[in-house]
mmCIF file with all atom_site columns, C-alpha atoms in Angstrom:
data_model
loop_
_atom_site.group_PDB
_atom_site.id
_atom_site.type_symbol
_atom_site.label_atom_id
_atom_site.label_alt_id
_atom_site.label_comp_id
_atom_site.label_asym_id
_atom_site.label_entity_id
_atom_site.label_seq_id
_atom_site.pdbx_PDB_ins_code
_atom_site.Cartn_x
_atom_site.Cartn_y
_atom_site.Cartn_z
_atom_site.occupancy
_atom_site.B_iso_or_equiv
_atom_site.pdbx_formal_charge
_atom_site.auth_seq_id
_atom_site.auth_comp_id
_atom_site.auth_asym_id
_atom_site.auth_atom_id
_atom_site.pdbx_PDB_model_num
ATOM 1   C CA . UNK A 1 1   ? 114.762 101.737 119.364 1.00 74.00 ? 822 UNK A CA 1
ATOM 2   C CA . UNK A 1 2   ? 110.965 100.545 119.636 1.00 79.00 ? 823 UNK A CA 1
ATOM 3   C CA . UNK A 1 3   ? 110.502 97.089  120.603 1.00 82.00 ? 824 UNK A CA 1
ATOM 4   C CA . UNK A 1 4   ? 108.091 95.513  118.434 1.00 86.00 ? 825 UNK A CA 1
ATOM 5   C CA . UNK A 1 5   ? 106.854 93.665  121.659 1.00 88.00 ? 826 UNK A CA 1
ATOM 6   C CA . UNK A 1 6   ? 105.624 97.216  123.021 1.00 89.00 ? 827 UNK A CA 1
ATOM 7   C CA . UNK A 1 7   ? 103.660 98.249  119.726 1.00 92.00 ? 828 UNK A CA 1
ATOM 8   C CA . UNK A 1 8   ? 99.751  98.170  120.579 1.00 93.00 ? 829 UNK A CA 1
ATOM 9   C CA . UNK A 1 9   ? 97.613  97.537  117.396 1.00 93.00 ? 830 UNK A CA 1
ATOM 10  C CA . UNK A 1 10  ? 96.131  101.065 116.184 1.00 93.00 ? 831 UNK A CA 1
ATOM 11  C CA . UNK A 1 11  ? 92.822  100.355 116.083 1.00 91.00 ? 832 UNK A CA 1
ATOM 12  C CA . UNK A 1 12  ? 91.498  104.009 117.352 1.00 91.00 ? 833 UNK A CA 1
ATOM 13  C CA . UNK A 1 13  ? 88.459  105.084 115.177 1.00 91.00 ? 834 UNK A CA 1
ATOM 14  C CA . UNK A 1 14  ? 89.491  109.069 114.988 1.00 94.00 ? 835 UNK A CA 1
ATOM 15  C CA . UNK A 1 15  ? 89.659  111.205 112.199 1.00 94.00 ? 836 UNK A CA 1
ATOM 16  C CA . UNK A 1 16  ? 93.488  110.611 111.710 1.00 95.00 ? 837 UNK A CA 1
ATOM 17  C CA . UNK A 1 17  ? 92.609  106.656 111.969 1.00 94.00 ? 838 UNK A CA 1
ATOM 18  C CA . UNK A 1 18  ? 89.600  106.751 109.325 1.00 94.00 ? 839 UNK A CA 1
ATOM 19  C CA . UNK A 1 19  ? 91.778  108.289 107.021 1.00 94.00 ? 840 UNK A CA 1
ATOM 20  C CA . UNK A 1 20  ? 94.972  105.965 107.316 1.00 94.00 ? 841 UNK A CA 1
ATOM 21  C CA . UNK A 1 21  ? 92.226  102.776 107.038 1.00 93.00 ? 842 UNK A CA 1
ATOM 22  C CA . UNK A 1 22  ? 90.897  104.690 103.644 1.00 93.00 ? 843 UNK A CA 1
ATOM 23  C CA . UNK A 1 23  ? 94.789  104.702 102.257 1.00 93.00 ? 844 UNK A CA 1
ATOM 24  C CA . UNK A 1 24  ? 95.575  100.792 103.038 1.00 90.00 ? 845 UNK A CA 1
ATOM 25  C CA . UNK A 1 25  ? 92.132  100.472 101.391 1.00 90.00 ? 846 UNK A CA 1
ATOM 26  C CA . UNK A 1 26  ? 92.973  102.144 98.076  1.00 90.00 ? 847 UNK A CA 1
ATOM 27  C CA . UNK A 1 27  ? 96.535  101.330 98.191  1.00 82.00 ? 848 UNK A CA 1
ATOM 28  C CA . UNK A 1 28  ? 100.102 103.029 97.690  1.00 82.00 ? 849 UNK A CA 1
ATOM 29  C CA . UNK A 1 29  ? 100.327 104.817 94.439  1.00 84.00 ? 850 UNK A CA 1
ATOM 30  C CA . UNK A 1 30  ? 96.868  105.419 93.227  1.00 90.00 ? 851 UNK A CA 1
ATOM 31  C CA . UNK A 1 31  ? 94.942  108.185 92.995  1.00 92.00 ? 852 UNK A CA 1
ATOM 32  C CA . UNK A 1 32  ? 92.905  107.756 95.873  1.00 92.00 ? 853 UNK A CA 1
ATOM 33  C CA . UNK A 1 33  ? 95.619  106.426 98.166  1.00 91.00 ? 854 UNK A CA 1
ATOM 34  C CA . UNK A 1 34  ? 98.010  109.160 97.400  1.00 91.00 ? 855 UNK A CA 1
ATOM 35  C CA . UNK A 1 35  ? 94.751  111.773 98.308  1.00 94.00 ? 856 UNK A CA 1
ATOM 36  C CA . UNK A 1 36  ? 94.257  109.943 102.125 1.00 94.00 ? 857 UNK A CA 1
ATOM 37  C CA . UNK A 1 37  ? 97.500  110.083 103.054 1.00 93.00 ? 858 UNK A CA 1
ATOM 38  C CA . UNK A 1 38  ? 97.805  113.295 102.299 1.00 95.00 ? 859 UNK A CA 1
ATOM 39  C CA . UNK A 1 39  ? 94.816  114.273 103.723 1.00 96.00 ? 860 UNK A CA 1
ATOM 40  C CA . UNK A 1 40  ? 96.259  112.060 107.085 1.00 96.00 ? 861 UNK A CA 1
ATOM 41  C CA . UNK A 1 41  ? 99.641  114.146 107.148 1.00 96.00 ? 862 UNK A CA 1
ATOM 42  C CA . UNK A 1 42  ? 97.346  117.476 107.173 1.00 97.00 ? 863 UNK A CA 1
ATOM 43  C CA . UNK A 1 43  ? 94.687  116.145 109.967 1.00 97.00 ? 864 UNK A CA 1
ATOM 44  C CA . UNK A 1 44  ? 98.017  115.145 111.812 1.00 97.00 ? 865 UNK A CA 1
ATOM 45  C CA . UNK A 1 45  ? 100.021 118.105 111.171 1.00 97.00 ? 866 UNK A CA 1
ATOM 46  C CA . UNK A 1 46  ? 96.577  120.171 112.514 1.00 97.00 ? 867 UNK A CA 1
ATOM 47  C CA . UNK A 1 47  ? 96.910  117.708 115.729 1.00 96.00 ? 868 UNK A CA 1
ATOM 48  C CA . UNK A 1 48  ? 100.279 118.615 116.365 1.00 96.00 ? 869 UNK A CA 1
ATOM 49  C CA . UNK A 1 49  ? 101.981 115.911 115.459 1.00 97.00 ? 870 UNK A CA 1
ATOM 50  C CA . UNK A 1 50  ? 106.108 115.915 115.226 1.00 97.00 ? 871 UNK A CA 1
ATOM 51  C CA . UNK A 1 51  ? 108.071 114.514 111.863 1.00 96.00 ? 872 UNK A CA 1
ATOM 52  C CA . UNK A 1 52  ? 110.555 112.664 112.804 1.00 94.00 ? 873 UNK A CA 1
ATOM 53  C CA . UNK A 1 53  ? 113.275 111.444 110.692 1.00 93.00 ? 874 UNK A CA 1
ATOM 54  C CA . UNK A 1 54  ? 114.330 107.315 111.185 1.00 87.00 ? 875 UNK A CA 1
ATOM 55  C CA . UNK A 1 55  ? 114.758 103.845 109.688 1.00 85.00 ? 876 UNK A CA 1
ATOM 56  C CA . UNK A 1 56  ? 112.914 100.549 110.079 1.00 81.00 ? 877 UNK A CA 1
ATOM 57  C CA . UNK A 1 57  ? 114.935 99.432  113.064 1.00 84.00 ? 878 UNK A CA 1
ATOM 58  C CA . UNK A 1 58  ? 114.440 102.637 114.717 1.00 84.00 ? 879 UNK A CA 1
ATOM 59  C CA . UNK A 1 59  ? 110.515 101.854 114.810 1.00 85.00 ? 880 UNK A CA 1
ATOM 60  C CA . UNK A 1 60  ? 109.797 98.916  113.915 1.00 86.00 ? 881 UNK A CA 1
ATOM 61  C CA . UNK A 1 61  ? 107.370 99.644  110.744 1.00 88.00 ? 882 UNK A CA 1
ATOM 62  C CA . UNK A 1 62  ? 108.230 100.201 107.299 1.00 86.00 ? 883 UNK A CA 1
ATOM 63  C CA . UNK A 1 63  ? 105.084 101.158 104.896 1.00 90.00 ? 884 UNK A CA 1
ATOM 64  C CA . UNK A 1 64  ? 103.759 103.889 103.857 1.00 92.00 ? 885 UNK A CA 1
ATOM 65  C CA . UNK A 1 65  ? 100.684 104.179 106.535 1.00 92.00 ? 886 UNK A CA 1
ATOM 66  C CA . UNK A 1 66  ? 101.229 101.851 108.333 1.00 93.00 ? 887 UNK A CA 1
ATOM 67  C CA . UNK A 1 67  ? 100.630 102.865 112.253 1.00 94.00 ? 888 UNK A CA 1
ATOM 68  C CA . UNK A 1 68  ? 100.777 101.344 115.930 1.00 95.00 ? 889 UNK A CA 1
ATOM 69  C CA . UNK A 1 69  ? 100.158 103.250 119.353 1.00 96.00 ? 890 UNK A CA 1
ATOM 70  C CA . UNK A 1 70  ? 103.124 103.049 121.854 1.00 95.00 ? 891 UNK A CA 1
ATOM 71  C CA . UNK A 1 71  ? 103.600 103.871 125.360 1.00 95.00 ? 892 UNK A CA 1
ATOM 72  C CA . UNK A 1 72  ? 106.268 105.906 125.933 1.00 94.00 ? 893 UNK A CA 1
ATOM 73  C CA . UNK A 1 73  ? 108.600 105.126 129.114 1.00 93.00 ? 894 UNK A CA 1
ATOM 74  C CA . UNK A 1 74  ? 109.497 108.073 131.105 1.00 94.00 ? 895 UNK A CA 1
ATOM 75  C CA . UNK A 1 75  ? 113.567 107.718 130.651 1.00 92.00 ? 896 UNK A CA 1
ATOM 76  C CA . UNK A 1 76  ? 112.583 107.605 126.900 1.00 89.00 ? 897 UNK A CA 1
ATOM 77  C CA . UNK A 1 77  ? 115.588 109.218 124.940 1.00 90.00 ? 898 UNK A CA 1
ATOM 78  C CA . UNK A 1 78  ? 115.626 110.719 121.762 1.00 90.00 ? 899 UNK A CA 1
ATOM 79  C CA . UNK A 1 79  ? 112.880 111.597 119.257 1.00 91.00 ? 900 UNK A CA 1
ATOM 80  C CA . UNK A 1 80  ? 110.314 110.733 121.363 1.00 92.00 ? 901 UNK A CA 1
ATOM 81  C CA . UNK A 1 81  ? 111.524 112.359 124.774 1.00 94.00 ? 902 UNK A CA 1
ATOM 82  C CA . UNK A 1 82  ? 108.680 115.000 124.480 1.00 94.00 ? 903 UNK A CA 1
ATOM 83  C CA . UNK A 1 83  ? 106.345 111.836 125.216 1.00 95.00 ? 904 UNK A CA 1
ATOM 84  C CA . UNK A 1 84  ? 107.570 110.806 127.868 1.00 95.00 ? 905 UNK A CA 1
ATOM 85  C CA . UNK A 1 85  ? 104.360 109.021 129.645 1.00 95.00 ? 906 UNK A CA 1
ATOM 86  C CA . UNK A 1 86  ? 102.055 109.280 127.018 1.00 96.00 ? 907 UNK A CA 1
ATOM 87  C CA . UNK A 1 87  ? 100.454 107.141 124.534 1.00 96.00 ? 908 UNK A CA 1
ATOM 88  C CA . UNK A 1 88  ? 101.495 107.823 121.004 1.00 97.00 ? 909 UNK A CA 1
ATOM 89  C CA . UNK A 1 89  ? 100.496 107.459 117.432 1.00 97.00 ? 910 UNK A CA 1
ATOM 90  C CA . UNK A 1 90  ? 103.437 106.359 114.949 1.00 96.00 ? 911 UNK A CA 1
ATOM 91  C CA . UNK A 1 91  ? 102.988 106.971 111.479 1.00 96.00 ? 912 UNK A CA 1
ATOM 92  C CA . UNK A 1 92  ? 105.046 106.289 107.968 1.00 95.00 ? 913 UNK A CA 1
ATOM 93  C CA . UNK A 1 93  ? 104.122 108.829 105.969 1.00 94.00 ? 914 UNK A CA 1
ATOM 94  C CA . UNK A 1 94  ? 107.126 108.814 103.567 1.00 92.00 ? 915 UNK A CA 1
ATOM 95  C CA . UNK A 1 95  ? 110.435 107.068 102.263 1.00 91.00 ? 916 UNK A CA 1
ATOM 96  C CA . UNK A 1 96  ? 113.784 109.069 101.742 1.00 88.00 ? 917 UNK A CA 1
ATOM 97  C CA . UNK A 1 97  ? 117.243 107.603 101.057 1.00 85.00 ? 918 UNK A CA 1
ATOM 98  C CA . UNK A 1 98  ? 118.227 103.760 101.056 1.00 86.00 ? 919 UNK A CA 1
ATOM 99  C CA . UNK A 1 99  ? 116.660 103.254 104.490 1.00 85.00 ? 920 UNK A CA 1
ATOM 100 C CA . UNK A 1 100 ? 114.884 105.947 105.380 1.00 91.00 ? 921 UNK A CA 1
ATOM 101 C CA . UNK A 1 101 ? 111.380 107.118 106.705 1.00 93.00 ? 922 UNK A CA 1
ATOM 102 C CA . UNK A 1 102 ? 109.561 109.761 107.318 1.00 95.00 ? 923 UNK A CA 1
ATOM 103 C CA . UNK A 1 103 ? 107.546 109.648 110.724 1.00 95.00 ? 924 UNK A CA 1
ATOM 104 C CA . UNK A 1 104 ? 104.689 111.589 112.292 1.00 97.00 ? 925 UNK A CA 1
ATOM 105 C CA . UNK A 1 105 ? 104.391 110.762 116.040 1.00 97.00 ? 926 UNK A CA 1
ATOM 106 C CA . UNK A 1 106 ? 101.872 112.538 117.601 1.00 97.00 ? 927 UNK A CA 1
ATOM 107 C CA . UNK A 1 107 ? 99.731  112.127 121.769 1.00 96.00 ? 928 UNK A CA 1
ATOM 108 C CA . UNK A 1 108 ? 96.334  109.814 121.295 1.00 95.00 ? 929 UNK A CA 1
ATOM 109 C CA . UNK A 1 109 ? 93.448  109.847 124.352 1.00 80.00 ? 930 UNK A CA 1
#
């Protein structure tokens, strides 16, 4: 479980982050929001990123685009075990189920 206390603010002007900022810009469900995040999940998808399958509590974050950087530990369990020591991005990119979301997690410089 992520500690909201360990999120760091994704403020990180990439190519990934340009993108998510142009989706919270135009919003969930129109025509241009629906177009940057799905333009986000290919740019991360190209960097590598993993899809990981959680809930709110698991993370911590609950939109559609919404993001934070994390530090992983290095006893980190779990999803994020192939982090272990790294800085990573967290991304929703999707809702399934009652509770459900759709993650990207990927390594940021």
């Amino acid at each position: 479980m992520l500690d909201p206390a360990d999120q760091i603010p994704d403020t990180l002007d990439d190519d990934i982050g340009r993108l998510l900022a142009q989706f919270r810009g135009a919003g969930a469900g129109t025509t241009a929001g629906n177009a940057a995040i799905t333009r986000a999940i290919q740019a991360m998808t190209d960097a590598g990123y993993v899809t990981i399958h959680g809930t709110y509590k698991s993370y911590s974050i609950s939109r559609i685009g919404q993001s934070c950087l994390y530090d992983v530990p290095l006893d980190r369990r779990g999803n994020l075990l192939p982090f272990r020591g790294k800085r990573v991005r967290i991304v929703v990119v999707s809702n399934y189920g009652y509770n459900g979301k759709v993650i990207m997690a990927g390594t940021v410089v």
